[in-house]
PDB file of C-alpha atoms in Angstrom:
ATOM      1  CA  MET Y   1       0.065   0.029   0.453  1.00  0.00           C
ATOM      2  CA  ARG Y   2       1.622   3.429  -1.051  1.00  0.00           C
ATOM      3  CA  VAL Y   3       0.624   6.216   0.989  1.00  0.00           C
ATOM      4  CA  VAL Y   4       1.180  10.000   1.357  1.00  0.00           C
ATOM      5  CA  ILE Y   5       1.159  11.933   4.426  1.00  0.00           C
ATOM      6  CA  ALA Y   6      -0.101  15.494   4.658  1.00  0.00           C
ATOM      7  CA  ASP Y   7      -0.014  17.174   7.794  1.00  0.00           C
ATOM      8  CA  ASP Y   8       1.258  20.641   8.287  1.00  0.00           C
ATOM      9  CA  GLU Y   9       2.787  19.325  11.936  1.00  0.00           C
ATOM     10  CA  PRO Y  10       6.613  18.001  11.259  1.00  0.00           C
ATOM     11  CA  LEU Y  11       5.806  15.738  14.799  1.00  0.00           C
ATOM     12  CA  ALA Y  12       2.425  14.554  13.478  1.00  0.00           C
ATOM     13  CA  ARG Y  13       4.012  13.457  10.528  1.00  0.00           C
ATOM     14  CA  GLU Y  14       7.052  12.011  11.810  1.00  0.00           C
ATOM     15  CA  ARG Y  15       4.499   9.918  14.133  1.00  0.00           C
ATOM     16  CA  LEU Y  16       2.495   8.722  11.394  1.00  0.00           C
ATOM     17  CA  ARG Y  17       5.867   7.553   9.820  1.00  0.00           C
ATOM     18  CA  GLY Y  18       6.828   5.512  12.560  1.00  0.00           C
ATOM     19  CA  LEU Y  19       3.353   3.733  13.190  1.00  0.00           C
ATOM     20  CA  LEU Y  20       3.235   3.001   9.476  1.00  0.00           C
ATOM     21  CA  ALA Y  21       6.929   0.957   9.693  1.00  0.00           C
ATOM     22  CA  GLU Y  22       5.219  -1.306  11.996  1.00  0.00           C
ATOM     23  CA  GLN Y  23       2.591  -2.053   9.277  1.00  0.00           C
ATOM     24  CA  ARG Y  24       3.651  -4.716   6.805  1.00  0.00           C
ATOM     25  CA  GLY Y  25       3.030  -3.805   2.922  1.00  0.00           C
ATOM     26  CA  VAL Y  26       3.116  -0.152   3.674  1.00  0.00           C
ATOM     27  CA  GLU Y  27       5.141   2.281   1.961  1.00  0.00           C
ATOM     28  CA  VAL Y  28       5.099   6.052   2.392  1.00  0.00           C
ATOM     29  CA  VAL Y  29       5.997   7.673  -1.054  1.00  0.00           C
ATOM     30  CA  ALA Y  30       5.411  11.229  -0.132  1.00  0.00           C
ATOM     31  CA  GLU Y  31       4.989  13.959   2.852  1.00  0.00           C
ATOM     32  CA  ALA Y  32       3.128  17.186   2.434  1.00  0.00           C
ATOM     33  CA  ALA Y  33       2.299  20.368   4.822  1.00  0.00           C
ATOM     34  CA  ASP Y  34      -0.514  21.512   2.831  1.00  0.00           C
ATOM     35  CA  GLY Y  35      -3.513  20.869   0.748  1.00  0.00           C
ATOM     36  CA  GLN Y  36      -1.816  21.801  -2.324  1.00  0.00           C
ATOM     37  CA  HIS Y  37       1.619  19.997  -2.113  1.00  0.00           C
ATOM     38  CA  ALA Y  38      -0.576  16.974  -1.168  1.00  0.00           C
ATOM     39  CA  LEU Y  39      -2.339  16.930  -4.409  1.00  0.00           C
ATOM     40  CA  HIS Y  40       0.836  17.442  -5.998  1.00  0.00           C
ATOM     41  CA  ALA Y  41       2.343  14.271  -4.527  1.00  0.00           C
ATOM     42  CA  CYS Y  42      -0.630  12.288  -5.406  1.00  0.00           C
ATOM     43  CA  ALA Y  43      -0.307  13.379  -8.962  1.00  0.00           C
ATOM     44  CA  GLU Y  44       2.946  12.576  -9.046  1.00  0.00           C
ATOM     45  CA  HIS Y  45       3.312   9.207  -6.855  1.00  0.00           C
ATOM     46  CA  ARG Y  46      -0.396   8.067  -7.586  1.00  0.00           C
ATOM     47  CA  PRO Y  47      -0.903   6.681  -3.897  1.00  0.00           C
ATOM     48  CA  ASP Y  48      -3.605   4.261  -2.323  1.00  0.00           C
ATOM     49  CA  LEU Y  49      -3.926   6.074   0.794  1.00  0.00           C
ATOM     50  CA  VAL Y  50      -3.862   9.817   1.509  1.00  0.00           C
ATOM     51  CA  LEU Y  51      -3.518  10.586   5.560  1.00  0.00           C
ATOM     52  CA  LEU Y  52      -5.018  14.061   5.585  1.00  0.00           C
ATOM     53  CA  ASP Y  53      -5.392  16.691   8.111  1.00  0.00           C
ATOM     54  CA  ILE Y  54      -7.773  18.938   7.911  1.00  0.00           C
ATOM     55  CA  ALA Y  55      -6.998  22.002   9.447  1.00  0.00           C
ATOM     56  CA  MET Y  56      -3.828  23.076   6.902  1.00  0.00           C
ATOM     57  CA  PRO Y  57      -2.867  26.465   5.374  1.00  0.00           C
ATOM     58  CA  GLY Y  58      -4.246  26.941   1.962  1.00  0.00           C
ATOM     59  CA  ILE Y  59      -6.246  24.218   0.364  1.00  0.00           C
ATOM     60  CA  ASP Y  60      -7.436  22.569   3.960  1.00  0.00           C
ATOM     61  CA  GLY Y  61      -7.842  18.755   3.997  1.00  0.00           C
ATOM     62  CA  LEU Y  62     -11.499  18.715   2.950  1.00  0.00           C
ATOM     63  CA  GLU Y  63     -11.419  20.515  -0.011  1.00  0.00           C
ATOM     64  CA  ALA Y  64      -7.814  18.354  -0.711  1.00  0.00           C
ATOM     65  CA  ALA Y  65     -10.323  15.647  -0.168  1.00  0.00           C
ATOM     66  CA  ARG Y  66     -12.862  16.731  -2.771  1.00  0.00           C
ATOM     67  CA  HIS Y  67     -10.186  17.221  -5.499  1.00  0.00           C
ATOM     68  CA  LEU Y  68      -8.919  13.847  -4.755  1.00  0.00           C
ATOM     69  CA  ALA Y  69     -11.941  12.459  -5.153  1.00  0.00           C
ATOM     70  CA  ALA Y  70     -12.090  13.327  -9.313  1.00  0.00           C
ATOM     71  CA  PHE Y  71      -8.504  11.644  -9.349  1.00  0.00           C
ATOM     72  CA  GLU Y  72      -8.227   8.215 -11.305  1.00  0.00           C
ATOM     73  CA  PRO Y  73      -7.303   6.179  -9.953  1.00  0.00           C
ATOM     74  CA  ARG Y  74      -9.146   7.384  -7.071  1.00  0.00           C
ATOM     75  CA  PRO Y  75      -6.859   7.439  -3.513  1.00  0.00           C
ATOM     76  CA  ALA Y  76      -8.646   6.167  -0.037  1.00  0.00           C
ATOM     77  CA  VAL Y  77      -8.526   9.290   2.153  1.00  0.00           C
ATOM     78  CA  VAL Y  78      -8.323   8.963   5.965  1.00  0.00           C
ATOM     79  CA  PHE Y  79      -8.443  11.951   8.208  1.00  0.00           C
ATOM     80  CA  CYS Y  80      -6.061  12.134  10.853  1.00  0.00           C
ATOM     81  CA  THR Y  81      -7.341  15.422  13.280  1.00  0.00           C
ATOM     82  CA  ALA Y  82      -6.826  16.528  16.553  1.00  0.00           C
ATOM     83  CA  TYR Y  83     -10.736  17.583  16.395  1.00  0.00           C
ATOM     84  CA  ASP Y  84     -13.720  15.352  15.975  1.00  0.00           C
ATOM     85  CA  ALA Y  85     -16.057  18.513  15.138  1.00  0.00           C
ATOM     86  CA  HIS Y  86     -15.162  17.640  11.380  1.00  0.00           C
ATOM     87  CA  ALA Y  87     -16.523  14.008  11.210  1.00  0.00           C
ATOM     88  CA  LEU Y  88     -19.789  14.984   9.466  1.00  0.00           C
ATOM     89  CA  SER Y  89     -17.951  16.963   6.779  1.00  0.00           C
ATOM     90  CA  ALA Y  90     -15.153  14.208   6.657  1.00  0.00           C
ATOM     91  CA  PHE Y  91     -17.567  11.839   5.513  1.00  0.00           C
ATOM     92  CA  GLU Y  92     -19.167  13.856   3.288  1.00  0.00           C
ATOM     93  CA  ALA Y  93     -16.133  14.016   1.389  1.00  0.00           C
ATOM     94  CA  GLU Y  94     -16.342  10.330   1.150  1.00  0.00           C
ATOM     95  CA  ALA Y  95     -13.455   9.560   3.434  1.00  0.00           C
ATOM     96  CA  ILE Y  96     -12.991   5.892   4.572  1.00  0.00           C
ATOM     97  CA  ASP Y  97     -12.095   6.729   8.398  1.00  0.00           C
ATOM     98  CA  TYR Y  98     -11.598   9.435  10.426  1.00  0.00           C
ATOM     99  CA  LEU Y  99      -8.897   9.468  13.395  1.00  0.00           C
ATOM    100  CA  VAL Y 100      -8.255  11.842  15.979  1.00  0.00           C
ATOM    101  CA  LYS Y 101      -4.809  12.312  17.517  1.00  0.00           C
ATOM    102  CA  PRO Y 102      -2.951  11.172  18.790  1.00  0.00           C
ATOM    103  CA  VAL Y 103      -3.438   8.470  16.501  1.00  0.00           C
ATOM    104  CA  ARG Y 104      -3.525   5.206  18.116  1.00  0.00           C
ATOM    105  CA  ALA Y 105      -1.849   2.170  16.401  1.00  0.00           C
ATOM    106  CA  GLU Y 106      -4.824  -0.479  16.802  1.00  0.00           C
ATOM    107  CA  ARG Y 107      -6.962   2.107  14.879  1.00  0.00           C
ATOM    108  CA  LEU Y 108      -4.261   3.136  12.262  1.00  0.00           C
ATOM    109  CA  ALA Y 109      -4.355  -0.572  11.425  1.00  0.00           C
ATOM    110  CA  ALA Y 110      -8.278  -0.895  11.569  1.00  0.00           C
ATOM    111  CA  ALA Y 111      -8.174   2.064   9.226  1.00  0.00           C
ATOM    112  CA  LEU Y 112      -5.501   0.438   6.972  1.00  0.00           C
ATOM    113  CA  GLU Y 113      -8.163  -2.914   7.327  1.00  0.00           C
ATOM    114  CA  ARG Y 114     -10.999  -0.370   5.584  1.00  0.00           C
ATOM    115  CA  VAL Y 115      -8.717   0.731   2.857  1.00  0.00           C
ATOM    116  CA  ARG Y 116      -7.749  -2.549   1.622  1.00  0.00           C
ATOM    117  CA  THR Y 117     -11.383  -3.361   1.656  1.00  0.00           C
ATOM    118  CA  PHE Y 118     -11.988  -0.401  -0.448  1.00  0.00           C
ATOM    119  CA  ALA Y 119      -9.130  -0.945  -2.868  1.00  0.00           C
ATOM    120  CA  ALA Y 120     -10.537  -4.428  -3.489  1.00  0.00           C
ATOM    121  CA  GLY Y 121     -13.733  -2.726  -4.363  1.00  0.00           C
ATOM    122  CA  ARG Y 122     -12.694   0.267  -6.319  1.00  0.00           C
ATOM    123  CA  GLU Y 123     -14.911  -0.197  -9.085  1.00  0.00           C
ATOM    124  CA  ARG Y 124     -18.039   0.002  -6.928  1.00  0.00           C
ATOM    125  CA  ALA Y 125     -16.904   2.646  -5.100  1.00  0.00           C
ATOM    126  CA  ALA Y 126     -15.071   5.042  -7.660  1.00  0.00           C
ATOM    127  CA  ALA Y 127     -17.992   7.509  -8.537  1.00  0.00           C
ATOM    128  CA  ALA Y 128     -16.905  11.056  -7.609  1.00  0.00           C
ATOM    129  CA  GLY Y 129     -20.061  13.835  -7.191  1.00  0.00           C
ATOM    130  CA  VAL Y 130     -20.255  16.869  -6.892  1.00  0.00           C
ATOM    131  CA  PRO Y 131     -19.769  18.296  -3.097  1.00  0.00           C
ATOM    132  CA  GLN Y 132     -22.333  17.741  -0.781  1.00  0.00           C
ATOM    133  CA  GLY Y 133     -23.504  19.882   2.075  1.00  0.00           C
ATOM    134  CA  GLY Y 134     -23.572  23.125  -0.527  1.00  0.00           C
ATOM    135  CA  GLN Y 135     -19.322  22.944  -0.151  1.00  0.00           C
ATOM    136  CA  ARG Y 136     -17.666  24.563  -2.872  1.00  0.00           C
ATOM    137  CA  ARG Y 137     -14.005  24.342  -4.031  1.00  0.00           C
ATOM    138  CA  SER Y 138     -12.295  27.754  -4.351  1.00  0.00           C
ATOM    139  CA  HIS Y 139      -9.935  26.036  -6.950  1.00  0.00           C
ATOM    140  CA  LEU Y 140     -10.133  23.909  -9.907  1.00  0.00           C
ATOM    141  CA  CYS Y 141      -7.697  20.867 -10.556  1.00  0.00           C
ATOM    142  CA  ALA Y 142      -6.024  20.175 -14.230  1.00  0.00           C
ATOM    143  CA  ARG Y 143      -4.156  17.152 -14.712  1.00  0.00           C
ATOM    144  CA  LEU Y 144      -0.544  17.963 -16.287  1.00  0.00           C
ATOM    145  CA  ARG Y 145       1.495  15.168 -17.476  1.00  0.00           C
ATOM    146  CA  GLY Y 146       1.584  13.772 -14.101  1.00  0.00           C
ATOM    147  CA  SER Y 147       1.355  16.857 -12.461  1.00  0.00           C
ATOM    148  CA  LEU Y 148      -1.738  19.025 -11.686  1.00  0.00           C
ATOM    149  CA  ARG Y 149      -2.518  23.138 -11.686  1.00  0.00           C
ATOM    150  CA  LEU Y 150      -5.020  24.453  -9.109  1.00  0.00           C
ATOM    151  CA  ILE Y 151      -6.717  27.332 -10.593  1.00  0.00           C
ATOM    152  CA  PRO Y 152      -8.453  29.736  -8.494  1.00  0.00           C
ATOM    153  CA  ILE Y 153     -12.119  29.905  -9.130  1.00  0.00           C
ATOM    154  CA  GLU Y 154     -12.039  33.811  -9.022  1.00  0.00           C
ATOM    155  CA  ASP Y 155      -9.220  34.066 -11.729  1.00  0.00           C
ATOM    156  CA  VAL Y 156     -11.973  31.742 -13.970  1.00  0.00           C
ATOM    157  CA  HIS Y 157     -13.186  34.032 -16.999  1.00  0.00           C
ATOM    158  CA  TYR Y 158     -15.305  31.126 -18.464  1.00  0.00           C
ATOM    159  CA  LEU Y 159     -15.771  27.381 -18.988  1.00  0.00           C
ATOM    160  CA  HIS Y 160     -15.969  26.037 -22.477  1.00  0.00           C
ATOM    161  CA  ALA Y 161     -17.125  22.279 -23.323  1.00  0.00           C
ATOM    162  CA  GLU Y 162     -15.162  20.785 -26.040  1.00  0.00           C
ATOM    163  CA  GLU Y 163     -15.797  16.722 -26.529  1.00  0.00           C
ATOM    164  CA  LYS Y 164     -15.124  14.999 -23.027  1.00  0.00           C
ATOM    165  CA  TYR Y 165     -13.320  17.855 -21.658  1.00  0.00           C
ATOM    166  CA  VAL Y 166     -13.797  21.471 -20.444  1.00  0.00           C
ATOM    167  CA  VAL Y 167     -11.451  24.183 -21.627  1.00  0.00           C
ATOM    168  CA  VAL Y 168     -11.038  26.414 -18.329  1.00  0.00           C
ATOM    169  CA  HIS Y 169      -9.667  30.307 -19.670  1.00  0.00           C
ATOM    170  CA  HIS Y 170      -8.404  32.102 -16.781  1.00  0.00           C
ATOM    171  CA  ALA Y 171      -6.009  35.126 -15.870  1.00  0.00           C
ATOM    172  CA  ARG Y 172      -3.079  32.621 -16.334  1.00  0.00           C
ATOM    173  CA  GLY Y 173      -4.301  31.155 -19.690  1.00  0.00           C
ATOM    174  CA  GLU Y 174      -6.018  28.185 -20.355  1.00  0.00           C
ATOM    175  CA  ASP Y 175      -6.207  24.448 -19.334  1.00  0.00           C
ATOM    176  CA  LEU Y 176      -8.063  21.325 -19.633  1.00  0.00           C
ATOM    177  CA  ILE Y 177     -10.157  19.730 -16.684  1.00  0.00           C
ATOM    178  CA  GLU Y 178     -12.245  16.289 -16.937  1.00  0.00           C
ATOM    179  CA  GLU Y 179     -15.235  17.463 -15.401  1.00  0.00           C
ATOM    180  CA  SER Y 180     -18.601  18.082 -17.099  1.00  0.00           C
ATOM    181  CA  LEU Y 181     -20.376  21.495 -17.597  1.00  0.00           C
ATOM    182  CA  LYS Y 182     -23.287  20.482 -16.147  1.00  0.00           C
ATOM    183  CA  SER Y 183     -21.579  19.426 -13.014  1.00  0.00           C
ATOM    184  CA  LEU Y 184     -19.351  22.617 -12.640  1.00  0.00           C
ATOM    185  CA  GLU Y 185     -22.970  24.665 -13.278  1.00  0.00           C
ATOM    186  CA  ASP Y 186     -24.506  22.714 -10.649  1.00  0.00           C
ATOM    187  CA  GLU Y 187     -21.570  23.455  -8.294  1.00  0.00           C
ATOM    188  CA  PHE Y 188     -20.712  26.912  -9.136  1.00  0.00           C
ATOM    189  CA  GLY Y 189     -23.843  28.408 -10.441  1.00  0.00           C
ATOM    190  CA  GLU Y 190     -23.758  31.421  -7.992  1.00  0.00           C
ATOM    191  CA  ARG Y 191     -20.759  32.718  -9.847  1.00  0.00           C
ATOM    192  CA  PHE Y 192     -21.134  31.516 -13.849  1.00  0.00           C
ATOM    193  CA  VAL Y 193     -24.114  31.776 -16.093  1.00  0.00           C
ATOM    194  CA  ARG Y 194     -24.957  29.638 -18.789  1.00  0.00           C
ATOM    195  CA  ILE Y 195     -24.719  31.383 -22.345  1.00  0.00           C
ATOM    196  CA  HIS Y 196     -24.646  28.610 -24.345  1.00  0.00           C
ATOM    197  CA  ARG Y 197     -25.379  24.984 -24.027  1.00  0.00           C
ATOM    198  CA  ASN Y 198     -21.525  24.151 -24.265  1.00  0.00           C
ATOM    199  CA  CYS Y 199     -20.486  27.623 -22.514  1.00  0.00           C
ATOM    200  CA  LEU Y 200     -20.537  29.014 -18.932  1.00  0.00           C
ATOM    201  CA  VAL Y 201     -19.140  32.740 -18.330  1.00  0.00           C
ATOM    202  CA  ALA Y 202     -18.320  34.488 -14.925  1.00  0.00           C
ATOM    203  CA  ARG Y 203     -21.380  36.750 -14.354  1.00  0.00           C
ATOM    204  CA  HIS Y 204     -18.477  39.794 -13.505  1.00  0.00           C
ATOM    205  CA  GLU Y 205     -17.109  39.204 -16.927  1.00  0.00           C
ATOM    206  CA  ILE Y 206     -19.950  40.025 -19.178  1.00  0.00           C
ATOM    207  CA  VAL Y 207     -19.710  43.704 -20.289  1.00  0.00           C
ATOM    208  CA  GLU Y 208     -22.474  44.154 -22.594  1.00  0.00           C
ATOM    209  CA  LEU Y 209     -24.530  41.793 -24.944  1.00  0.00           C
ATOM    210  CA  ARG Y 210     -24.463  43.110 -28.855  1.00  0.00           C
ATOM    211  CA  ARG Y 211     -26.149  41.594 -31.898  1.00  0.00           C
ATOM    212  CA  ALA Y 212     -23.687  40.225 -34.716  1.00  0.00           C
ATOM    213  CA  PRO Y 213     -23.916  41.211 -38.202  1.00  0.00           C
ATOM    214  CA  ASP Y 214     -25.400  37.622 -38.626  1.00  0.00           C
ATOM    215  CA  GLY Y 215     -28.364  38.049 -36.044  1.00  0.00           C
ATOM    216  CA  HIS Y 216     -26.467  36.343 -33.668  1.00  0.00           C
ATOM    217  CA  VAL Y 217     -26.352  37.685 -29.794  1.00  0.00           C
ATOM    218  CA  GLN Y 218     -22.948  37.784 -28.490  1.00  0.00           C
ATOM    219  CA  ALA Y 219     -21.604  38.527 -24.888  1.00  0.00           C
ATOM    220  CA  VAL Y 220     -18.466  41.007 -24.668  1.00  0.00           C
ATOM    221  CA  LEU Y 221     -15.789  39.965 -21.882  1.00  0.00           C
ATOM    222  CA  ARG Y 222     -14.372  42.384 -19.545  1.00  0.00           C
ATOM    223  CA  HIS Y 223     -11.647  39.581 -20.451  1.00  0.00           C
ATOM    224  CA  GLY Y 224     -12.354  38.288 -23.519  1.00  0.00           C
ATOM    225  CA  LYS Y 225     -10.074  38.181 -26.926  1.00  0.00           C
ATOM    226  CA  GLN Y 226     -13.447  37.698 -28.765  1.00  0.00           C
ATOM    227  CA  PRO Y 227     -17.156  37.973 -28.191  1.00  0.00           C
ATOM    228  CA  LEU Y 228     -18.835  34.660 -27.049  1.00  0.00           C
ATOM    229  CA  GLU Y 229     -21.920  33.219 -29.010  1.00  0.00           C
ATOM    230  CA  VAL Y 230     -25.221  33.564 -26.783  1.00  0.00           C
ATOM    231  CA  SER Y 231     -27.569  30.654 -28.077  1.00  0.00           C
ATOM    232  CA  ARG Y 232     -31.254  32.097 -28.769  1.00  0.00           C
ATOM    233  CA  ARG Y 233     -32.836  30.289 -25.886  1.00  0.00           C
ATOM    234  CA  CYS Y 234     -30.047  31.529 -23.382  1.00  0.00           C
ATOM    235  CA  VAL Y 235     -30.923  35.073 -24.400  1.00  0.00           C
ATOM    236  CA  SER Y 236     -33.584  36.225 -22.121  1.00  0.00           C
ATOM    237  CA  GLY Y 237     -32.714  34.650 -19.371  1.00  0.00           C
ATOM    238  CA  LEU Y 238     -29.150  35.935 -19.635  1.00  0.00           C
ATOM    239  CA  LYS Y 239     -30.442  39.876 -20.079  1.00  0.00           C
ATOM    240  CA  GLU Y 240     -32.571  39.067 -16.874  1.00  0.00           C
ATOM    241  CA  THR Y 241     -29.556  38.019 -14.826  1.00  0.00           C
ATOM    242  CA  LEU Y 242     -27.783  41.470 -16.376  1.00  0.00           C
ATOM    243  CA  LYS Y 243     -30.238  43.508 -14.731  1.00  0.00           C
ATOM    244  CA  HIS Y 244     -29.191  42.165 -11.403  1.00  0.00           C
ATOM    245  CA  LEU Y 245     -25.831  42.293 -11.621  1.00  0.00           C
TER     246      LEU Y 245
END
């Protein structure tokens, strides 16, 4: 079993590393001090298990777990935290187990057995849905040849579906993500508005609507290189949305 340890406390990582050394068939392949570096480590090492603290700087453990749910293959997540108040949120993030610090050897061993059961039935448990409980991510995650790029939601100008990918147009360029436009609309509907069956635009990016010479309505964006086509079925709803911006 390949394991990544993610905790912002060096002593906590050291303790987990020592406990794991006592378990047969377990290898620690990487350590991280925050959620962002944990995601990079998982993209690089493709672990079977991530031991994940919750309260970490930047991207916390709960958000990191929601990103990990979209990884393929998807690693199991076991939270290790000093607080038991996050248990419900942890299981909503589809964690396999929830360990309270200081982690006891027998509880860790039990969690590892649960992970083995998860791995054996991975195909049945591999579906990754929209985060539950109304929780939304602060970043999108683009996979890049064994690594990844985290794109802040506030930097996204618009999202354009192309075949099985969605192109994220953002402040630093463009990236592909393997998510559906519908799931993104469900998760971030307060921030983005649909202008076409294949396009969502950040509400604050729309400067004006104008009619092109061919009669089609176009949306002019604050940071867009060129206007985007608005489908006929979206025009009336978009005009109503713009009245309230």
